[in-house]
Amino acid sequence: MSKKYLLGMVLASFLFAACSLSPEQAALVRSVELPDLALTNATYVLDRGEDHPLYIVAGYIALFDQTHKALATSVTFTQRDDQGSVVLQGSADEATVDLQSYDAQLRGSVTVEKIDQQLLIEAQELQWVHEQQLLLSEGREEVLITYEGNKRVRGTGLIVELATSNVTFERVLEGVVLP
């Protein structure tokens, strides 16, 4: 072998050794799932063809193909009827959406408003169960409901059937829910 070839091999092995990750670093890299697609200041349309699509505008959206999840921050969403009027709107600081079931977890200054029913829901965290069209709060998470413009109810254990606007609380902390 020539001296140049040997010197090249030695330098390459030093470079490879200097650039390789420690076992701890390698484990950390393998544990972080990178998105398949990341978008900033984007609009994403959730449309299963069975209802009017939900238009989501977010400061950041990350899509993960393997887990069928979308993570979004600075989220606003709207849904329009056949005439183009907004029937549902809301916002959240963060959202995690299952792209197969369309179930979602909304976190941080969450608002959901059903315009035609004059129903406004405000919470720090809500869960959306798409198949049953339910909004849920878990545990002791307090939720404020404003309806008919000025009537307010605050409670925990919220269940809202969004299709019918039927609202129930496990525990009412303030206000009165009328049948």
C-alpha positions as YAML, in Angstrom:
chain: A
units: angstrom
residues:
- id: 1
  name: MET
  ca: [0.00, 0.00, 0.00]
- id: 2
  name: SER
  ca: [1.13, 3.49, -0.66]
- id: 3
  name: LYS
  ca: [1.86, 5.90, 2.15]
- id: 4
  name: LYS
  ca: [-0.77, 8.35, 0.81]
- id: 5
  name: TYR
  ca: [-3.46, 5.64, 0.90]
- id: 6
  name: LEU
  ca: [-2.49, 4.61, 4.43]
- id: 7
  name: LEU
  ca: [-2.43, 8.24, 5.59]
- id: 8
  name: GLY
  ca: [-5.86, 8.79, 4.00]
- id: 9
  name: MET
  ca: [-7.31, 5.77, 5.80]
- id: 10
  name: VAL
  ca: [-5.92, 6.94, 9.15]
- id: 11
  name: LEU
  ca: [-7.33, 10.45, 8.66]
- id: 12
  name: ALA
  ca: [-10.72, 9.04, 7.60]
- id: 13
  name: SER
  ca: [-10.87, 6.84, 10.69]
- id: 14
  name: PHE
  ca: [-10.03, 9.82, 12.93]
- id: 15
  name: LEU
  ca: [-12.73, 11.88, 11.22]
- id: 16
  name: PHE
  ca: [-15.26, 9.06, 11.58]
- id: 17
  name: ALA
  ca: [-14.38, 8.61, 15.26]
- id: 18
  name: ALA
  ca: [-14.62, 12.35, 15.91]
- id: 19
  name: CYS
  ca: [-18.04, 12.57, 14.23]
- id: 20
  name: SER
  ca: [-19.65, 9.48, 15.71]
- id: 21
  name: LEU
  ca: [-22.22, 9.81, 18.50]
- id: 22
  name: SER
  ca: [-21.74, 8.54, 22.00]
- id: 23
  name: PRO
  ca: [-24.13, 5.73, 22.99]
- id: 24
  name: GLU
  ca: [-26.18, 8.25, 25.03]
- id: 25
  name: GLN
  ca: [-26.43, 10.65, 22.09]
- id: 26
  name: ALA
  ca: [-27.36, 7.84, 19.70]
- id: 27
  name: ALA
  ca: [-30.17, 6.69, 22.04]
- id: 28
  name: LEU
  ca: [-31.48, 10.26, 22.28]
- id: 29
  name: VAL
  ca: [-31.51, 10.67, 18.50]
- id: 30
  name: ARG
  ca: [-33.41, 7.38, 18.08]
- id: 31
  name: SER
  ca: [-35.98, 8.42, 20.71]
- id: 32
  name: VAL
  ca: [-36.90, 11.69, 18.98]
- id: 33
  name: GLU
  ca: [-39.48, 11.24, 16.25]
- id: 34
  name: LEU
  ca: [-39.06, 13.76, 13.50]
- id: 35
  name: PRO
  ca: [-42.12, 14.86, 11.50]
- id: 36
  name: ASP
  ca: [-42.55, 13.65, 7.95]
- id: 37
  name: LEU
  ca: [-43.77, 17.11, 7.03]
- id: 38
  name: ALA
  ca: [-43.59, 20.37, 8.99]
- id: 39
  name: LEU
  ca: [-45.43, 23.51, 7.93]
- id: 40
  name: THR
  ca: [-45.37, 27.05, 9.29]
- id: 41
  name: ASN
  ca: [-48.22, 29.53, 8.94]
- id: 42
  name: ALA
  ca: [-50.27, 26.87, 7.21]
- id: 43
  name: THR
  ca: [-53.87, 25.97, 6.51]
- id: 44
  name: TYR
  ca: [-54.84, 22.31, 6.82]
- id: 45
  name: VAL
  ca: [-58.23, 20.89, 5.82]
- id: 46
  name: LEU
  ca: [-59.70, 17.95, 7.74]
- id: 47
  name: ASP
  ca: [-62.30, 16.40, 5.47]
- id: 48
  name: ARG
  ca: [-63.70, 12.90, 5.79]
- id: 49
  name: GLY
  ca: [-66.43, 13.59, 3.24]
- id: 50
  name: GLU
  ca: [-69.25, 12.95, 5.73]
- id: 51
  name: ASP
  ca: [-69.67, 16.52, 6.96]
- id: 52
  name: HIS
  ca: [-68.44, 19.96, 6.06]
- id: 53
  name: PRO
  ca: [-64.64, 20.19, 6.23]
- id: 54
  name: LEU
  ca: [-62.88, 21.80, 9.16]
- id: 55
  name: TYR
  ca: [-60.32, 24.43, 8.14]
- id: 56
  name: ILE
  ca: [-57.38, 24.71, 10.51]
- id: 57
  name: VAL
  ca: [-54.93, 27.59, 10.42]
- id: 58
  name: ALA
  ca: [-51.83, 27.11, 12.56]
- id: 59
  name: GLY
  ca: [-48.53, 28.79, 13.21]
- id: 60
  name: TYR
  ca: [-46.91, 25.36, 13.02]
- id: 61
  name: ILE
  ca: [-48.17, 21.94, 11.94]
- id: 62
  name: ALA
  ca: [-46.12, 18.74, 12.12]
- id: 63
  name: LEU
  ca: [-47.43, 15.60, 10.38]
- id: 64
  name: PHE
  ca: [-46.26, 12.13, 11.41]
- id: 65
  name: ASP
  ca: [-47.10, 9.42, 8.86]
- id: 66
  name: GLN
  ca: [-46.14, 6.41, 10.98]
- id: 67
  name: THR
  ca: [-48.32, 7.37, 13.97]
- id: 68
  name: HIS
  ca: [-51.01, 9.14, 11.90]
- id: 69
  name: LYS
  ca: [-50.78, 12.21, 14.15]
- id: 70
  name: ALA
  ca: [-50.66, 15.93, 13.55]
- id: 71
  name: LEU
  ca: [-49.33, 18.39, 16.12]
- id: 72
  name: ALA
  ca: [-50.23, 22.04, 15.73]
- id: 73
  name: THR
  ca: [-49.60, 25.27, 17.63]
- id: 74
  name: SER
  ca: [-51.37, 28.65, 17.56]
- id: 75
  name: VAL
  ca: [-54.47, 26.98, 16.13]
- id: 76
  name: THR
  ca: [-57.71, 28.50, 14.88]
- id: 77
  name: PHE
  ca: [-60.41, 26.49, 13.14]
- id: 78
  name: THR
  ca: [-63.67, 27.13, 11.31]
- id: 79
  name: GLN
  ca: [-66.41, 25.07, 9.74]
- id: 80
  name: ARG
  ca: [-68.89, 26.52, 7.25]
- id: 81
  name: ASP
  ca: [-72.34, 25.38, 6.12]
- id: 82
  name: ASP
  ca: [-73.53, 24.97, 2.51]
- id: 83
  name: GLN
  ca: [-74.16, 28.74, 2.22]
- id: 84
  name: GLY
  ca: [-70.62, 29.56, 3.42]
- id: 85
  name: SER
  ca: [-71.66, 30.86, 6.84]
- id: 86
  name: VAL
  ca: [-69.45, 29.96, 9.79]
- id: 87
  name: VAL
  ca: [-71.27, 27.44, 12.00]
- id: 88
  name: LEU
  ca: [-68.36, 26.43, 14.23]
- id: 89
  name: GLN
  ca: [-65.17, 28.21, 15.17]
- id: 90
  name: GLY
  ca: [-62.54, 28.00, 17.83]
- id: 91
  name: SER
  ca: [-58.93, 28.23, 18.86]
- id: 92
  name: ALA
  ca: [-56.28, 26.61, 21.03]
- id: 93
  name: ASP
  ca: [-52.63, 27.14, 21.82]
- id: 94
  name: GLU
  ca: [-51.89, 23.51, 20.85]
- id: 95
  name: ALA
  ca: [-53.68, 20.57, 19.27]
- id: 96
  name: THR
  ca: [-52.87, 16.91, 18.71]
- id: 97
  name: VAL
  ca: [-55.04, 15.25, 16.06]
- id: 98
  name: ASP
  ca: [-55.32, 11.58, 15.15]
- id: 99
  name: LEU
  ca: [-55.48, 11.70, 11.34]
- id: 100
  name: GLN
  ca: [-57.37, 8.40, 11.10]
- id: 101
  name: SER
  ca: [-60.11, 8.89, 13.71]
- id: 102
  name: TYR
  ca: [-60.00, 12.73, 13.74]
- id: 103
  name: ASP
  ca: [-60.07, 12.64, 17.54]
- id: 104
  name: ALA
  ca: [-58.18, 15.60, 18.99]
- id: 105
  name: GLN
  ca: [-56.74, 16.96, 22.20]
- id: 106
  name: LEU
  ca: [-56.92, 20.79, 22.46]
- id: 107
  name: ARG
  ca: [-54.76, 22.56, 25.04]
- id: 108
  name: GLY
  ca: [-54.15, 26.10, 26.28]
- id: 109
  name: SER
  ca: [-56.81, 28.84, 26.08]
- id: 110
  name: VAL
  ca: [-59.28, 26.64, 24.21]
- id: 111
  name: THR
  ca: [-62.46, 28.17, 22.80]
- id: 112
  name: VAL
  ca: [-65.13, 26.40, 20.78]
- id: 113
  name: GLU
  ca: [-68.15, 28.34, 19.56]
- id: 114
  name: LYS
  ca: [-71.23, 26.93, 17.87]
- id: 115
  name: ILE
  ca: [-72.58, 30.09, 16.27]
- id: 116
  name: ASP
  ca: [-76.19, 29.09, 15.48]
- id: 117
  name: GLN
  ca: [-76.74, 27.81, 19.03]
- id: 118
  name: GLN
  ca: [-75.07, 30.84, 20.67]
- id: 119
  name: LEU
  ca: [-72.88, 28.37, 22.59]
- id: 120
  name: LEU
  ca: [-69.36, 29.30, 23.66]
- id: 121
  name: ILE
  ca: [-67.12, 26.82, 25.49]
- id: 122
  name: GLU
  ca: [-63.90, 27.99, 27.18]
- id: 123
  name: ALA
  ca: [-61.33, 25.76, 28.89]
- id: 124
  name: GLN
  ca: [-57.63, 25.07, 29.26]
- id: 125
  name: GLU
  ca: [-58.00, 21.57, 27.83]
- id: 126
  name: LEU
  ca: [-60.70, 19.74, 25.89]
- id: 127
  name: GLN
  ca: [-60.89, 16.42, 24.12]
- id: 128
  name: TRP
  ca: [-62.78, 15.96, 20.83]
- id: 129
  name: VAL
  ca: [-64.21, 12.51, 20.07]
- id: 130
  name: HIS
  ca: [-65.09, 12.69, 16.40]
- id: 131
  name: GLU
  ca: [-67.17, 9.53, 15.97]
- id: 132
  name: GLN
  ca: [-69.64, 10.57, 18.70]
- id: 133
  name: GLN
  ca: [-69.27, 14.33, 18.00]
- id: 134
  name: LEU
  ca: [-68.40, 14.96, 21.67]
- id: 135
  name: LEU
  ca: [-66.34, 17.59, 23.44]
- id: 136
  name: LEU
  ca: [-65.11, 16.40, 26.86]
- id: 137
  name: SER
  ca: [-63.19, 17.80, 29.78]
- id: 138
  name: GLU
  ca: [-61.38, 15.41, 32.04]
- id: 139
  name: GLY
  ca: [-61.10, 15.31, 35.81]
- id: 140
  name: ARG
  ca: [-61.25, 18.59, 37.63]
- id: 141
  name: GLU
  ca: [-60.62, 20.73, 34.58]
- id: 142
  name: GLU
  ca: [-62.94, 23.72, 34.90]
- id: 143
  name: VAL
  ca: [-64.94, 24.74, 31.85]
- id: 144
  name: LEU
  ca: [-67.01, 27.88, 31.29]
- id: 145
  name: ILE
  ca: [-70.07, 27.70, 29.06]
- id: 146
  name: THR
  ca: [-71.82, 30.83, 27.82]
- id: 147
  name: TYR
  ca: [-75.13, 30.33, 26.05]
- id: 148
  name: GLU
  ca: [-77.92, 32.52, 24.73]
- id: 149
  name: GLY
  ca: [-75.49, 35.42, 24.80]
- id: 150
  name: ASN
  ca: [-75.36, 36.07, 28.55]
- id: 151
  name: LYS
  ca: [-76.10, 32.90, 30.55]
- id: 152
  name: ARG
  ca: [-73.02, 31.32, 32.09]
- id: 153
  name: VAL
  ca: [-72.27, 27.99, 33.75]
- id: 154
  name: ARG
  ca: [-68.90, 26.92, 35.15]
- id: 155
  name: GLY
  ca: [-68.22, 23.31, 36.06]
- id: 156
  name: THR
  ca: [-66.14, 20.17, 35.74]
- id: 157
  name: GLY
  ca: [-66.64, 16.91, 33.88]
- id: 158
  name: LEU
  ca: [-68.11, 18.53, 30.77]
- id: 159
  name: ILE
  ca: [-69.76, 16.53, 28.01]
- id: 160
  name: VAL
  ca: [-71.08, 18.42, 24.99]
- id: 161
  name: GLU
  ca: [-72.90, 16.57, 22.20]
- id: 162
  name: LEU
  ca: [-71.99, 19.05, 19.51]
- id: 163
  name: ALA
  ca: [-74.58, 17.79, 17.00]
- id: 164
  name: THR
  ca: [-77.44, 18.55, 19.41]
- id: 165
  name: SER
  ca: [-75.73, 21.15, 21.65]
- id: 166
  name: ASN
  ca: [-76.73, 19.03, 24.65]
- id: 167
  name: VAL
  ca: [-74.48, 20.04, 27.58]
- id: 168
  name: THR
  ca: [-73.95, 18.14, 30.83]
- id: 169
  name: PHE
  ca: [-71.56, 18.67, 33.72]
- id: 170
  name: GLU
  ca: [-70.43, 16.14, 36.27]
- id: 171
  name: ARG
  ca: [-70.31, 18.99, 38.77]
- id: 172
  name: VAL
  ca: [-71.68, 22.54, 38.40]
- id: 173
  name: LEU
  ca: [-69.56, 25.10, 40.28]
- id: 174
  name: GLU
  ca: [-71.42, 28.26, 39.30]
- id: 175
  name: GLY
  ca: [-74.65, 28.94, 37.44]
- id: 176
  name: VAL
  ca: [-77.60, 26.74, 36.62]
- id: 177
  name: VAL
  ca: [-78.11, 24.26, 33.79]
- id: 178
  name: LEU
  ca: [-81.76, 24.17, 32.75]
- id: 179
  name: PRO
  ca: [-83.39, 21.19, 31.02]
...
